[in-house]
PDB file of C-alpha atoms in Angstrom:
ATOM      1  CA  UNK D   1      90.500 117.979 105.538  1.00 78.00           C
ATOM      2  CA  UNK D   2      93.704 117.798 107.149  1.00 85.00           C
ATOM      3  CA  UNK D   3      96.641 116.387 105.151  1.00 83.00           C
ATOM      4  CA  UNK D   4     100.267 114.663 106.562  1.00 86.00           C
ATOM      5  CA  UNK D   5     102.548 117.297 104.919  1.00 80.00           C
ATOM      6  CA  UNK D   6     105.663 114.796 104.712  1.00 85.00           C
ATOM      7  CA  UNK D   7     104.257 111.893 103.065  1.00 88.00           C
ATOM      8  CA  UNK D   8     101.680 114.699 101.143  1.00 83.00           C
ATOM      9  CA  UNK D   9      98.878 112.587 101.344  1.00 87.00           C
ATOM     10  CA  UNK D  10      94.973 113.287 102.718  1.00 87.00           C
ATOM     11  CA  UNK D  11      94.590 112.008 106.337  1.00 90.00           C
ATOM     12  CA  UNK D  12      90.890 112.052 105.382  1.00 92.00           C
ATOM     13  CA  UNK D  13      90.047 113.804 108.952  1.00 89.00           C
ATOM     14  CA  UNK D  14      87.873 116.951 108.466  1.00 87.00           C
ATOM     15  CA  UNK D  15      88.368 120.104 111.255  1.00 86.00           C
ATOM     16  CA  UNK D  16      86.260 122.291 110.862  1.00 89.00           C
ATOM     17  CA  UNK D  17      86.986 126.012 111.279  1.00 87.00           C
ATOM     18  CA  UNK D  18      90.494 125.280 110.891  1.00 78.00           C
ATOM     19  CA  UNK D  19      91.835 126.361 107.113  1.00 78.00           C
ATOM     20  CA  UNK D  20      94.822 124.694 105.932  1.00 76.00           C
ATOM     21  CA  UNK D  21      97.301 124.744 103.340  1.00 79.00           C
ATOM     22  CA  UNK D  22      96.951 123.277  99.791  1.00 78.00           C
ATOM     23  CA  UNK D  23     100.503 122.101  99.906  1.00 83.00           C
ATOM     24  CA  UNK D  24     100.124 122.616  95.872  1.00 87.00           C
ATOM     25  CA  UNK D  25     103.840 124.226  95.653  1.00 88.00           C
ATOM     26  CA  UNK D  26     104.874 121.124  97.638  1.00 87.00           C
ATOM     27  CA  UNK D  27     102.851 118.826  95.293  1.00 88.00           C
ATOM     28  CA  UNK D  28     103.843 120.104  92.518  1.00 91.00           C
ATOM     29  CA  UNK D  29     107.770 119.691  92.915  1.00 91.00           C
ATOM     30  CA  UNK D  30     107.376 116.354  94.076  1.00 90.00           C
ATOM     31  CA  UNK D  31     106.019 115.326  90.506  1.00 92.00           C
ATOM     32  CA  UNK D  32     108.755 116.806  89.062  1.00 96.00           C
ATOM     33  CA  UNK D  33     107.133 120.379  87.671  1.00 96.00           C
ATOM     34  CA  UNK D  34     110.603 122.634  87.831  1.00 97.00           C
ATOM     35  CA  UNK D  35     110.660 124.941  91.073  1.00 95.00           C
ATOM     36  CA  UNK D  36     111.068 127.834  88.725  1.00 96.00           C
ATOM     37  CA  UNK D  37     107.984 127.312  87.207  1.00 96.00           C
ATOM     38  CA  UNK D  38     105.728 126.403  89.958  1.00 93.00           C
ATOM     39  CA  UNK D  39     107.443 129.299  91.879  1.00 92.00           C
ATOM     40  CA  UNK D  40     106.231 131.593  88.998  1.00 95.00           C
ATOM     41  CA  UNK D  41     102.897 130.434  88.873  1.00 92.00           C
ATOM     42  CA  UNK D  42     102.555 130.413  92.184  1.00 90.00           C
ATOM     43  CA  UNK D  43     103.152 134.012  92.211  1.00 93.00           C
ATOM     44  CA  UNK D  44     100.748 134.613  89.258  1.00 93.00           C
ATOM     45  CA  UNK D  45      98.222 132.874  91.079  1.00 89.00           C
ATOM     46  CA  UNK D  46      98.653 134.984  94.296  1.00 89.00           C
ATOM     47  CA  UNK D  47      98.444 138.725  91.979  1.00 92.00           C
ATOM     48  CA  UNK D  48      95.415 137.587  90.899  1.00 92.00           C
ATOM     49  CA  UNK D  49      94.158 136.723  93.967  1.00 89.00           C
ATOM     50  CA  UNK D  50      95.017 139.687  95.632  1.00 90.00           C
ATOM     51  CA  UNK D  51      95.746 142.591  93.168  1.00 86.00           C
ATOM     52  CA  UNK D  52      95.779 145.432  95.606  1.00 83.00           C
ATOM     53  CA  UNK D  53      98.786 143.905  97.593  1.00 71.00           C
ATOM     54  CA  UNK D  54     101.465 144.462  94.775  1.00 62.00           C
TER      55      UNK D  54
END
């Protein structure tokens, strides 16, 4: 699903083969959740995702 990444909304177009960014962090900030604390959870999310790279 590709997504317009300055208005942050779904284009509703699918490529296939082609992954993509969530654009959560971005998402996130623009509802008003402090960058601090996205930013942290963020980086939570990525440790748990991939342990072995810390």
């Amino acid at each position: 699903m590709t997504f317009d990444g300055e208005t942050l909304q779904p284009r509703y177009r699918l490529e296939v083969g082609i992954p993509g960014s969530s654009h959560a962090l971005d998402i996130a900030l623009r509802v008003g959740v402090p960058e601090e604390s996205a930013r942290m959870r963020a980086d939570a999310a990525i440790r748990r995702a991939l342990p072995h790279a810390w």
